[in-house]
CSV table of C-alpha atoms in Angstrom, one decimal:
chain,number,residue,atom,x,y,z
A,1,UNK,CA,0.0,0.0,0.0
A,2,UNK,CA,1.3,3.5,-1.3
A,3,UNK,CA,0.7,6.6,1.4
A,4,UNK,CA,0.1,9.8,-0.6
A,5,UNK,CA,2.9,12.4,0.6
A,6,UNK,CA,2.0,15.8,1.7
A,7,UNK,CA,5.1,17.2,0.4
A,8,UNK,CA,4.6,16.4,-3.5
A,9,UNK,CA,3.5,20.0,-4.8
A,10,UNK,CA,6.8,21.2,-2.7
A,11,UNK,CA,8.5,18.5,-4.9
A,12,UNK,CA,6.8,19.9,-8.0
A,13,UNK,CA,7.2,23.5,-7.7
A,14,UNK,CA,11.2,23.2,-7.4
A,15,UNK,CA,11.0,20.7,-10.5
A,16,UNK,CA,9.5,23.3,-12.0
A,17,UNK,CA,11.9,26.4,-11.0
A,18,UNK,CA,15.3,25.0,-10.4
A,19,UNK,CA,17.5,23.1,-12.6
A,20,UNK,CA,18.4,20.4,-9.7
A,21,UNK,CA,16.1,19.2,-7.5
A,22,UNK,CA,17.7,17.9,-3.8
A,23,UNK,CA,15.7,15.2,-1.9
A,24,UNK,CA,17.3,14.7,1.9
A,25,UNK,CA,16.4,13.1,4.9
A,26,UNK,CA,16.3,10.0,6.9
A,27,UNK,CA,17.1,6.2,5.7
A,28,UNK,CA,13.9,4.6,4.1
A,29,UNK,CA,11.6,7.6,4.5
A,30,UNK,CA,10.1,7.0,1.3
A,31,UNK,CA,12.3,9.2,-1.0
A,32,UNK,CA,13.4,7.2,-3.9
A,33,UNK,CA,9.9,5.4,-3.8
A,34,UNK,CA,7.9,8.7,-4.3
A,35,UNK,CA,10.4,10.5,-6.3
A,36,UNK,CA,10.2,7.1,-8.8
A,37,UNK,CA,6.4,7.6,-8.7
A,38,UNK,CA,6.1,11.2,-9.5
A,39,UNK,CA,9.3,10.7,-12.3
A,40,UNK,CA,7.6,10.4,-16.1
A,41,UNK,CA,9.1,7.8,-18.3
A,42,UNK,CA,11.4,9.3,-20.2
A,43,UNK,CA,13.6,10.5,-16.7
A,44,UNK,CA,16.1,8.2,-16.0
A,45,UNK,CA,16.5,6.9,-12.8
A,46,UNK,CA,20.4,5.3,-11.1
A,47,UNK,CA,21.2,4.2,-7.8
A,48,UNK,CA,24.9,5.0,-6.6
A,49,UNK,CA,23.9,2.1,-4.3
A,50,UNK,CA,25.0,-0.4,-6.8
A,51,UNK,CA,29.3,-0.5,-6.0
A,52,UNK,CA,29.6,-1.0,-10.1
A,53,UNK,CA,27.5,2.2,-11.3
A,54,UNK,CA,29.2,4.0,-7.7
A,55,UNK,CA,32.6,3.4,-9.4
A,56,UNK,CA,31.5,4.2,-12.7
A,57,UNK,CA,30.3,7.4,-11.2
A,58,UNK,CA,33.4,8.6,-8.9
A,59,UNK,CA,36.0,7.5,-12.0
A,60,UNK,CA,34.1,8.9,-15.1
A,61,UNK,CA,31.6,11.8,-13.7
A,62,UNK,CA,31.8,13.3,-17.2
A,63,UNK,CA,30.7,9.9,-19.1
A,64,UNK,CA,28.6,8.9,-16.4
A,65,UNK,CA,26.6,12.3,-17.3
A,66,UNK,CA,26.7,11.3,-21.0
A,67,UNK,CA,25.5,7.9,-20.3
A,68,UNK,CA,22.8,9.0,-17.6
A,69,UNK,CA,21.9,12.1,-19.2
A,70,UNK,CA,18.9,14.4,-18.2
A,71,UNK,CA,16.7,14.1,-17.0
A,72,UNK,CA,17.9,12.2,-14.6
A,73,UNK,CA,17.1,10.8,-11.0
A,74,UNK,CA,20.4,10.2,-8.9
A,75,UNK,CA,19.9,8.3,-5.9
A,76,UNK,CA,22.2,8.5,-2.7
A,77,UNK,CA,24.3,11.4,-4.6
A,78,UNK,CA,26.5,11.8,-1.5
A,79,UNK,CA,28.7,8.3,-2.4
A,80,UNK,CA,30.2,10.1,-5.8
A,81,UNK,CA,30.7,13.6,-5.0
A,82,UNK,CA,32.8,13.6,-8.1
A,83,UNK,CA,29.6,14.4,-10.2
A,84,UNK,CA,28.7,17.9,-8.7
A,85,UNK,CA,31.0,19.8,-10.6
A,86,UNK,CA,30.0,18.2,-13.3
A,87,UNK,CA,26.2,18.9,-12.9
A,88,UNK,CA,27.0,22.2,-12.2
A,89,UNK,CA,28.7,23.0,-15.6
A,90,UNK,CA,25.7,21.0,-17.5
A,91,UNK,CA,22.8,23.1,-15.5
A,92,UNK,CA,24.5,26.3,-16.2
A,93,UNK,CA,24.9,25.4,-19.8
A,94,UNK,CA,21.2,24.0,-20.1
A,95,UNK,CA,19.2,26.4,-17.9
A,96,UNK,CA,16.6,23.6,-17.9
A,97,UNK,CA,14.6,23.3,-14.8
A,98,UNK,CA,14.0,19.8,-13.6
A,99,UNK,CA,17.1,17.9,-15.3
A,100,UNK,CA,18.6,16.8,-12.1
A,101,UNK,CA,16.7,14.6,-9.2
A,102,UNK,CA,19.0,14.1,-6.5
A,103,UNK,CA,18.5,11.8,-3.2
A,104,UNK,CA,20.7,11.2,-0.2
A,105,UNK,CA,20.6,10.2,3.4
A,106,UNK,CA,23.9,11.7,4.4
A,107,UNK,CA,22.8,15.2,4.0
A,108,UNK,CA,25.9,15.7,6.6
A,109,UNK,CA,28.3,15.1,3.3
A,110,UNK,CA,25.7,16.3,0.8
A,111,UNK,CA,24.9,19.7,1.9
A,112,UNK,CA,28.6,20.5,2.0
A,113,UNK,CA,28.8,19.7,-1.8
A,114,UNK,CA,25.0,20.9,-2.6
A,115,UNK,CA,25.9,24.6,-1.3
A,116,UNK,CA,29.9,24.6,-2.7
A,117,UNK,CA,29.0,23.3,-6.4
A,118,UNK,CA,25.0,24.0,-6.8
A,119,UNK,CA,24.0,27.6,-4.7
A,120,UNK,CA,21.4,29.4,-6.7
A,121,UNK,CA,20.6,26.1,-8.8
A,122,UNK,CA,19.0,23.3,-7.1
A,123,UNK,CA,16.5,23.4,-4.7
A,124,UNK,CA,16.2,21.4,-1.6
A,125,UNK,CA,13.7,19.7,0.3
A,126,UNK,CA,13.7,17.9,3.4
A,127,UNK,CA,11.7,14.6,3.8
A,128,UNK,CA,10.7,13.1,7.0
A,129,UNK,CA,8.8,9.6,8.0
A,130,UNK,CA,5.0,9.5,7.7
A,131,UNK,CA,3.3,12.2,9.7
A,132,UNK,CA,-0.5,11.0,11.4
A,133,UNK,CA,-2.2,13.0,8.5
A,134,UNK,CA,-0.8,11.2,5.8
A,135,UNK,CA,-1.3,7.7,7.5
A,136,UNK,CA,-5.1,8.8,7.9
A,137,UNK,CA,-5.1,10.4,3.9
A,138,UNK,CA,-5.9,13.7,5.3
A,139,UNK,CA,-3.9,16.8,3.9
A,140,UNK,CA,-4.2,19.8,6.4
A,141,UNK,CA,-2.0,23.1,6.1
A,142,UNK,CA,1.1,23.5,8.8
A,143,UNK,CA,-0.8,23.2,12.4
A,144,UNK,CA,-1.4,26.5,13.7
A,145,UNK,CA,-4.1,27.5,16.6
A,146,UNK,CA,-6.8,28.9,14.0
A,147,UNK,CA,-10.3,27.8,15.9
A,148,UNK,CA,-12.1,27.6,12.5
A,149,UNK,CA,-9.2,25.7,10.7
A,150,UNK,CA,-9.2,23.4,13.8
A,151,UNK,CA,-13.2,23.1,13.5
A,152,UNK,CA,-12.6,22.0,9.6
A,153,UNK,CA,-9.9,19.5,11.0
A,154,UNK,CA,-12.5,17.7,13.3
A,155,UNK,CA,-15.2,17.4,10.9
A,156,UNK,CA,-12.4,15.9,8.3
A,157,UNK,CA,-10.7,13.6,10.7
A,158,UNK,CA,-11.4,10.3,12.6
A,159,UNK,CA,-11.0,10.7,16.5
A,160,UNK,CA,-8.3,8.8,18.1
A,161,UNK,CA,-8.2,7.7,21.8
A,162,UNK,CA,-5.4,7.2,23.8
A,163,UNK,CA,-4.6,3.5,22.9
A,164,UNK,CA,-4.7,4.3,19.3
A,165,UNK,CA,-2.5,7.4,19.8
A,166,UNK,CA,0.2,5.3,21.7
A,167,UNK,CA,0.0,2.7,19.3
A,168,UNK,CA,0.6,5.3,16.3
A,169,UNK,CA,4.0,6.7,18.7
A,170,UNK,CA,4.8,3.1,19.4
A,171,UNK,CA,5.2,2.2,15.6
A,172,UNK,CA,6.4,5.2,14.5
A,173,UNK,CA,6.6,6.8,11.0
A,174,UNK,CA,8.7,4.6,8.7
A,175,UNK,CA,6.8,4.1,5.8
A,176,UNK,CA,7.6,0.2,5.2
A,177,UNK,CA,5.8,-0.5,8.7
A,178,UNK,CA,3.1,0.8,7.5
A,179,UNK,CA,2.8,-0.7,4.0
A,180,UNK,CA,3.2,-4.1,5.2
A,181,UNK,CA,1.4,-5.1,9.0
A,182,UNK,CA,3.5,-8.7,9.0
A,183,UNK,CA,6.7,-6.5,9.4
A,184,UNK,CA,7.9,-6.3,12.8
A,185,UNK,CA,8.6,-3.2,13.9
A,186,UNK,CA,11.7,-4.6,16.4
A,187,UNK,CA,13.6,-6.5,13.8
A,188,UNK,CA,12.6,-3.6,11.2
A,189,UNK,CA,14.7,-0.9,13.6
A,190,UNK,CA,17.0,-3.0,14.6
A,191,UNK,CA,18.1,-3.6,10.5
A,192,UNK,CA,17.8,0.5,10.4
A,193,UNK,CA,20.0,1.2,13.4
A,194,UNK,CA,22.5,-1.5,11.3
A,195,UNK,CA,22.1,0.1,8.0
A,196,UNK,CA,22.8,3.5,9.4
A,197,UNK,CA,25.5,3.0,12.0
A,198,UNK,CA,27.5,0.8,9.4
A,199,UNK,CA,26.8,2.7,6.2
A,200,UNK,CA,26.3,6.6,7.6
A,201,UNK,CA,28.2,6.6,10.9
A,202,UNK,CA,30.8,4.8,9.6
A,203,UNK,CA,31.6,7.2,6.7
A,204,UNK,CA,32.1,10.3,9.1
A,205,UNK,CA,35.5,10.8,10.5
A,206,UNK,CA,33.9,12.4,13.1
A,207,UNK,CA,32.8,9.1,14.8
A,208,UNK,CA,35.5,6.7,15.7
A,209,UNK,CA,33.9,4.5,17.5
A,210,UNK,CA,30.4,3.5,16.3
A,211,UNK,CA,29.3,0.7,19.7
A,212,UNK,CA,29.6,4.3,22.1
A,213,UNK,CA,28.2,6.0,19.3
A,214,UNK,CA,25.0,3.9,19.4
A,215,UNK,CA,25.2,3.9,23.0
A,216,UNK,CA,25.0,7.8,22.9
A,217,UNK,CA,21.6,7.3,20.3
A,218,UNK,CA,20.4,5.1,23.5
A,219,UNK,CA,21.3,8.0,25.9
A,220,UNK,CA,19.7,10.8,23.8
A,221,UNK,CA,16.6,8.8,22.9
A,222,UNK,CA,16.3,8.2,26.9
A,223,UNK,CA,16.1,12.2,27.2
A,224,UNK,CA,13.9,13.2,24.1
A,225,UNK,CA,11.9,16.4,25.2
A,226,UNK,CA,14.5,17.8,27.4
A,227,UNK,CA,16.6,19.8,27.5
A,228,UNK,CA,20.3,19.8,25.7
A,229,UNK,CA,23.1,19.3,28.4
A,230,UNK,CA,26.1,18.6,26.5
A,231,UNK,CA,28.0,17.7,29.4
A,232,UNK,CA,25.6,15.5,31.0
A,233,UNK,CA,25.5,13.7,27.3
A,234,UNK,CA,29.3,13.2,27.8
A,235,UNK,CA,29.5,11.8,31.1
A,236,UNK,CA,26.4,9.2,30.3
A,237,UNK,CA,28.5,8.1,27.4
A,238,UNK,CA,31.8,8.3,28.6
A,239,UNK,CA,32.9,11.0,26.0
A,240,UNK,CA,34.3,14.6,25.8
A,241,UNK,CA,31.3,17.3,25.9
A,242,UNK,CA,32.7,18.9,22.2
A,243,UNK,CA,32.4,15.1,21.1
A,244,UNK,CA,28.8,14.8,22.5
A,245,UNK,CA,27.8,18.2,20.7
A,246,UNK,CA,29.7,17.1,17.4
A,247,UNK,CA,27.7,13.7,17.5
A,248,UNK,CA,24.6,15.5,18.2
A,249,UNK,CA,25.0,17.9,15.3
A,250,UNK,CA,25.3,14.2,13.1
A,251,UNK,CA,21.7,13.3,14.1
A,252,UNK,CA,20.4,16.5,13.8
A,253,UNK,CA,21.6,16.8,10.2
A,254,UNK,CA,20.6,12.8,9.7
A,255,UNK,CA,17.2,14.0,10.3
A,256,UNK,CA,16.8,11.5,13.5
A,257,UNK,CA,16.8,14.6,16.2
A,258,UNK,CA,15.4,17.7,15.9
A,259,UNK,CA,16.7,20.9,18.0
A,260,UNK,CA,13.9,23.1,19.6
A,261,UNK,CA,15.4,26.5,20.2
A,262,UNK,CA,14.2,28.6,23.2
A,263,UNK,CA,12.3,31.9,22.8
A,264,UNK,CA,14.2,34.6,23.3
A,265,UNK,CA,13.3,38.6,23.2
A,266,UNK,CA,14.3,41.4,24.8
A,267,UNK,CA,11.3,41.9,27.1
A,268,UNK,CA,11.8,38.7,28.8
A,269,UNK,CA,14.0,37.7,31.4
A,270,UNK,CA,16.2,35.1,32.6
A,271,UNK,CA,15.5,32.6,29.9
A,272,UNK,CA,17.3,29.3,30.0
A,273,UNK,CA,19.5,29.4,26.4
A,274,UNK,CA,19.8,25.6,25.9
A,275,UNK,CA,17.7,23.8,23.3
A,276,UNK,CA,15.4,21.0,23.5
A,277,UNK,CA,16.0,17.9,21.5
A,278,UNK,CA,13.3,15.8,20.1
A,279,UNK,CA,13.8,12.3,18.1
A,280,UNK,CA,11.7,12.7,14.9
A,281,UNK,CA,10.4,9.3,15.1
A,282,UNK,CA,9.2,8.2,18.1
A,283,UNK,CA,9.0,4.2,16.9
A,284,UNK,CA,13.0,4.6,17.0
A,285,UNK,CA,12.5,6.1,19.7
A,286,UNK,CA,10.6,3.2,22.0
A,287,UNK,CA,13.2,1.0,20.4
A,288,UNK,CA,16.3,2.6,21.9
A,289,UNK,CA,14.8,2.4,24.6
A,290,UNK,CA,13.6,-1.1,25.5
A,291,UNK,CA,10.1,-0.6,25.1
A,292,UNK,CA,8.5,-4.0,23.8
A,293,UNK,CA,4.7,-2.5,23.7
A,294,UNK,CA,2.1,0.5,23.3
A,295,UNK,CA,0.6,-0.8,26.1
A,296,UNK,CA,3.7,-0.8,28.7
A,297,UNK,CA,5.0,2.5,26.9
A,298,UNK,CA,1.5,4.3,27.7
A,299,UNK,CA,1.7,3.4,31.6
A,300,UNK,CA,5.4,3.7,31.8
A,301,UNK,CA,7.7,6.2,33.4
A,302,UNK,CA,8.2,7.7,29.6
A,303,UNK,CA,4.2,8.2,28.7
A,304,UNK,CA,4.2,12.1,29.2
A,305,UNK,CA,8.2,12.4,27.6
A,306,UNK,CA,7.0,10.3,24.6
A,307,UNK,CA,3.6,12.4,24.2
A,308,UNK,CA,5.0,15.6,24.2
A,309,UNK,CA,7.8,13.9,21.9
A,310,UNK,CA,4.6,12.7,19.0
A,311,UNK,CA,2.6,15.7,19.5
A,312,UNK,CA,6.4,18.6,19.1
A,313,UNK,CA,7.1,15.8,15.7
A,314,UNK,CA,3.8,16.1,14.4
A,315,UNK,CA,3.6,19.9,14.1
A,316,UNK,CA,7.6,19.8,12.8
A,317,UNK,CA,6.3,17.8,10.2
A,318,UNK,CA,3.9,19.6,9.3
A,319,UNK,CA,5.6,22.4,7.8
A,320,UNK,CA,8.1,20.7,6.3
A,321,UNK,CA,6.0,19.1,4.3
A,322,UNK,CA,4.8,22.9,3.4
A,323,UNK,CA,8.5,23.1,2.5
A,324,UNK,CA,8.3,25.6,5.7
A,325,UNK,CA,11.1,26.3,8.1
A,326,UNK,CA,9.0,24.8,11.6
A,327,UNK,CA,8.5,28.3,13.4
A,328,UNK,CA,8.9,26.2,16.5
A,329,UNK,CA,10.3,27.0,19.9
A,330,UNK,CA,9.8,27.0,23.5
A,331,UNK,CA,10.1,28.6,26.8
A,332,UNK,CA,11.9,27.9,30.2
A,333,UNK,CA,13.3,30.5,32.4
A,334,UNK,CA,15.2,29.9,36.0
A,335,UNK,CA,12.0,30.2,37.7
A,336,UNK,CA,11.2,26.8,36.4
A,337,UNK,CA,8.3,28.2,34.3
A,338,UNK,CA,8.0,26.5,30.7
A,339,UNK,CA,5.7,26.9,27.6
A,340,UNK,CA,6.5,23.2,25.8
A,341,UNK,CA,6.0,25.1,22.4
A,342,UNK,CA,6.1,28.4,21.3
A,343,UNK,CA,4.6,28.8,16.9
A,344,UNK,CA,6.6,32.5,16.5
A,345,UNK,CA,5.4,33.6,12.7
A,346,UNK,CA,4.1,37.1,11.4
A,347,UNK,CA,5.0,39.5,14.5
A,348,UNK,CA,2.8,36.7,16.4
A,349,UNK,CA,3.4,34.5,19.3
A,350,UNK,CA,1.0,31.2,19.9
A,351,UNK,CA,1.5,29.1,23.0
A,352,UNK,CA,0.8,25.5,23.1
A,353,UNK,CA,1.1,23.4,26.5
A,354,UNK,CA,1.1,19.4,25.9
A,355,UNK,CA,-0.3,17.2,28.5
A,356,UNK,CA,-1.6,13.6,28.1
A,357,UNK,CA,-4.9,14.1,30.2
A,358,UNK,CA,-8.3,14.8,28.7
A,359,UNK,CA,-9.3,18.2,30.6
A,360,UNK,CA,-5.4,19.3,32.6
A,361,UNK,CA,-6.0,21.8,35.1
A,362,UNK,CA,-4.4,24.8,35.6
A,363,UNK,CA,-2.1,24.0,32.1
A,364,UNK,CA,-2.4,27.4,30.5
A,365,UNK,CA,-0.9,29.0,34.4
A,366,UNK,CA,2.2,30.2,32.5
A,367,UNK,CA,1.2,32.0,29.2
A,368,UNK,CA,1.1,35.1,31.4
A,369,UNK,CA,5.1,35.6,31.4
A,370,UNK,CA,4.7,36.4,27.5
A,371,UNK,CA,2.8,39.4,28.3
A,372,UNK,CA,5.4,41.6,28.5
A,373,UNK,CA,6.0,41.2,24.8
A,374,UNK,CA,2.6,43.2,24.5
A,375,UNK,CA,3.8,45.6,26.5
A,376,UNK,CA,7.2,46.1,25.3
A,377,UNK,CA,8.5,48.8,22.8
A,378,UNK,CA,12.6,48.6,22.7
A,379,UNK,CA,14.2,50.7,20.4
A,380,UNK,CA,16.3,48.0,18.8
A,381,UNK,CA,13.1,46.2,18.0
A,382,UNK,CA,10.7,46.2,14.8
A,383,UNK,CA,8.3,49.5,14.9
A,384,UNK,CA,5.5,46.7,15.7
A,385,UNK,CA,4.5,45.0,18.6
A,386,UNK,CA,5.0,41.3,19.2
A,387,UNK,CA,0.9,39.9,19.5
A,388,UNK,CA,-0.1,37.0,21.3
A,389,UNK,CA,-2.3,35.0,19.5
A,390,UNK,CA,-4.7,32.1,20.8
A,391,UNK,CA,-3.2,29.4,22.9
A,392,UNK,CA,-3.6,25.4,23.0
A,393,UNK,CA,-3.2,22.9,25.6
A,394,UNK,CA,-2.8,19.7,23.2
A,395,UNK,CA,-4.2,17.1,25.2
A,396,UNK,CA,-6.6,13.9,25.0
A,397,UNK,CA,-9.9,15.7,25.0
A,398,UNK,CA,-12.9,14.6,23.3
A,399,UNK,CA,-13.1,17.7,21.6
A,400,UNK,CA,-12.1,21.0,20.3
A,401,UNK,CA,-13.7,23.1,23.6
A,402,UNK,CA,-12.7,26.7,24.9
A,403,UNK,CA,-10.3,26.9,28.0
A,404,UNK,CA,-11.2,30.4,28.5
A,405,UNK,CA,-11.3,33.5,26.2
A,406,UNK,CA,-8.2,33.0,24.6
A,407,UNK,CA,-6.8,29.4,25.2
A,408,UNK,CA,-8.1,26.1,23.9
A,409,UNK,CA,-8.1,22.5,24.7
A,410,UNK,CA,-7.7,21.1,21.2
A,411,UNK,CA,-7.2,17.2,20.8
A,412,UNK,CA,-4.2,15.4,19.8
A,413,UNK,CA,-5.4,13.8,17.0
A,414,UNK,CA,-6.5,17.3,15.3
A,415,UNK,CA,-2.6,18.4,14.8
């Protein structure tokens, strides 16, 4: 079974305006398989996987173009970086949008050659695992807290309780899981975790030991949705804190963690500076760390952590599929107070608590410390002040209801 992919017109529209198109992202998100789809017949399509066309390609990049000549689809660019030069001199001679399709899952390699050989020609998208929309067939716009966008999302979309939700963050987004039930999800990432260590990891000079590097995956998965202490990383691992920020930087750039940055402005005080990291699938996620079930993950000392986790990936997801930068951060000062999510985009600022209950009490307590931003006019700031739009406690209510004037209780499965 084939899942329709939100991102698709993103795909299109570059096709359409750049002369190289850039697929990146995780190991078996689905890029090669929707790319393939979406290709027409006469586009050529090679995988660098294949150590015999690889060769070809890193020996002869300028025959390889002649043989594989647009358009083209390249798969896993990053093992023959040989070829960008190459298709750098044949889009500048052609000025023909859409000749090169290029995929790779080392985007830590491939960026470096994308923005040296192809700035200003090729455009690049980032692909993630299935989000919940897509698994359902719905198609909604980059979550925001718009009550009558929110009110066209309930009437489209199925309800889901809280054994379906933690069955959903128990299996994660990997499209093959979900294209074939007699896969098992264990072996499944436990053949991911392989490929990538041995094939990724293994390529970057920057990890020299890939057993501590997996056992520093295990330790970061343990602390998704908190946040970053580099030295604390370093002592659980038994590495130097520049090492643990350097491996950190690999799975943010893999597209396994994503970094949450906290909200800063000049009208609020005494806010903690460290991010917040957040694995981007939360199936990988339970299988770092030893859960065996939805069922024991949903009782266990990691329920709220792996919520909050779902609910942070599921909005991330959302506008990348929009080919949007997520506008996503979050707040913590030393007083202990925290917002979990902060949506920052045009001069507005929308505040999101996530709790697993249906109806949380007092959950919206801390929105208040973002009222200065109303009330503050710095010189050294825009000639506009900072509004704060409607909140949302994302939680497991029944329904899209009011928590007052402002603030909302707004379902999980709606985002």
């Amino acid at each position: 079974m084939y899942y329709e992919r939100a991102i698709e017109p993103v795909i299109q529209e570059i096709n359409e305006t750049f002369p190289v198109l850039v697929v990146t992202g995780p190991r078996q998100v689905g890029k090669t398989t929707l790319l393939s789809r979406m290709a027409k017949s006469d586009r050529k399509i090679v995988s660098l996987d294949n150590p015999t066309v690889r060769n070809f390609a890193k020996t002869e990049p300028e025959m390889f173009l002649q043989r594989y000549a647009p358009p083209v689809m390249i798969d896993e660019i990053q093992y023959a970086p040989e070829l960008f030069d190459y298709i750098k001199i044949w889009a500048d001679r052609e000025r023909r949008c859409g000749d090169f399709w290029l995929t790779g899952s080392q985007a830590y390699h491939m960026m470096k050659h994308v923005t040296e050989s192809l700035a200003g020609r090729a455009g690049v998208v980032r692909m993630l695992g299935l989000s919940n929309d897509e698994i359902r067939g719905l198609n909604f716009m980059p979550f925001r807290v718009d009550i009558p966008d929110l009110m066209k999302r309930a009437g489209a979309a199925a309800p889901m309780n809280v054994s379906e939700i933690y069955q959903r963050i128990f299996k994660g987004s990997m499209p093959r899981l979900y294209e074939n039930d007699k896969v098992n999800s264990s072996r499944y990432y436990e053949s991911y975790l392989e490929t990538y260590i041995s094939r990724d990891i293994r390529d970057l000079s920057q990890v020299a030991d890939e057993l501590t590097f997996l056992n520093f995956m295990n330790i970061v998965a343990a602390r998704t949705a908190t946040n970053v202490n580099y030295e604390t990383l370093a002592g659980e691992a038994g590495i130097t804190a520049p090492t643990a920020k350097r491996w950190l930087s690999i799975l943010v750039s893999s597209g396994i963690v994503a970094l949450i940055q906290p909200f800063s402005n000049n009208a609020l005080k005494r806010v903690i500076k460290a991010p917040r990291m957040y694995f981007l699938d939360t199936g990988l996620c339970a299988h770092l760390t030893k859960w065996n079930s939805a069922e024991v993950l949903e009782s266990g000392a990691m329920d709220g952590a792996f919520f909050e986790t779902w609910v942070v990936s599921e909005i991330y997801k959302s506008y990348i599929n929009a080919g949007q930068t997520p506008p996503l951060y979050f707040y913590r000062d030393s007083n202990r107070r925290e917002i979990d999510l902060i949506i920052y985009q045009d001069a507005t600022v929308t505040p999101i608590e996530i709790k697993k209950s249906a109806f949380p009490k007092n959950a919206v307590k801390n929105f208040s410390v973002l009222n200065p931003l109303e009330n503050e006019s710095a010189e050294d700031e825009p000639p506009f002040k900072v509004k704060i739009g409607n909140g949302a406690v994302v939680c497991m209510a029944a329904d899209l209801i009011p928590v007052d004037r402002k603030n909302w209780y707004v379902p999980a499965w709606l985002i």
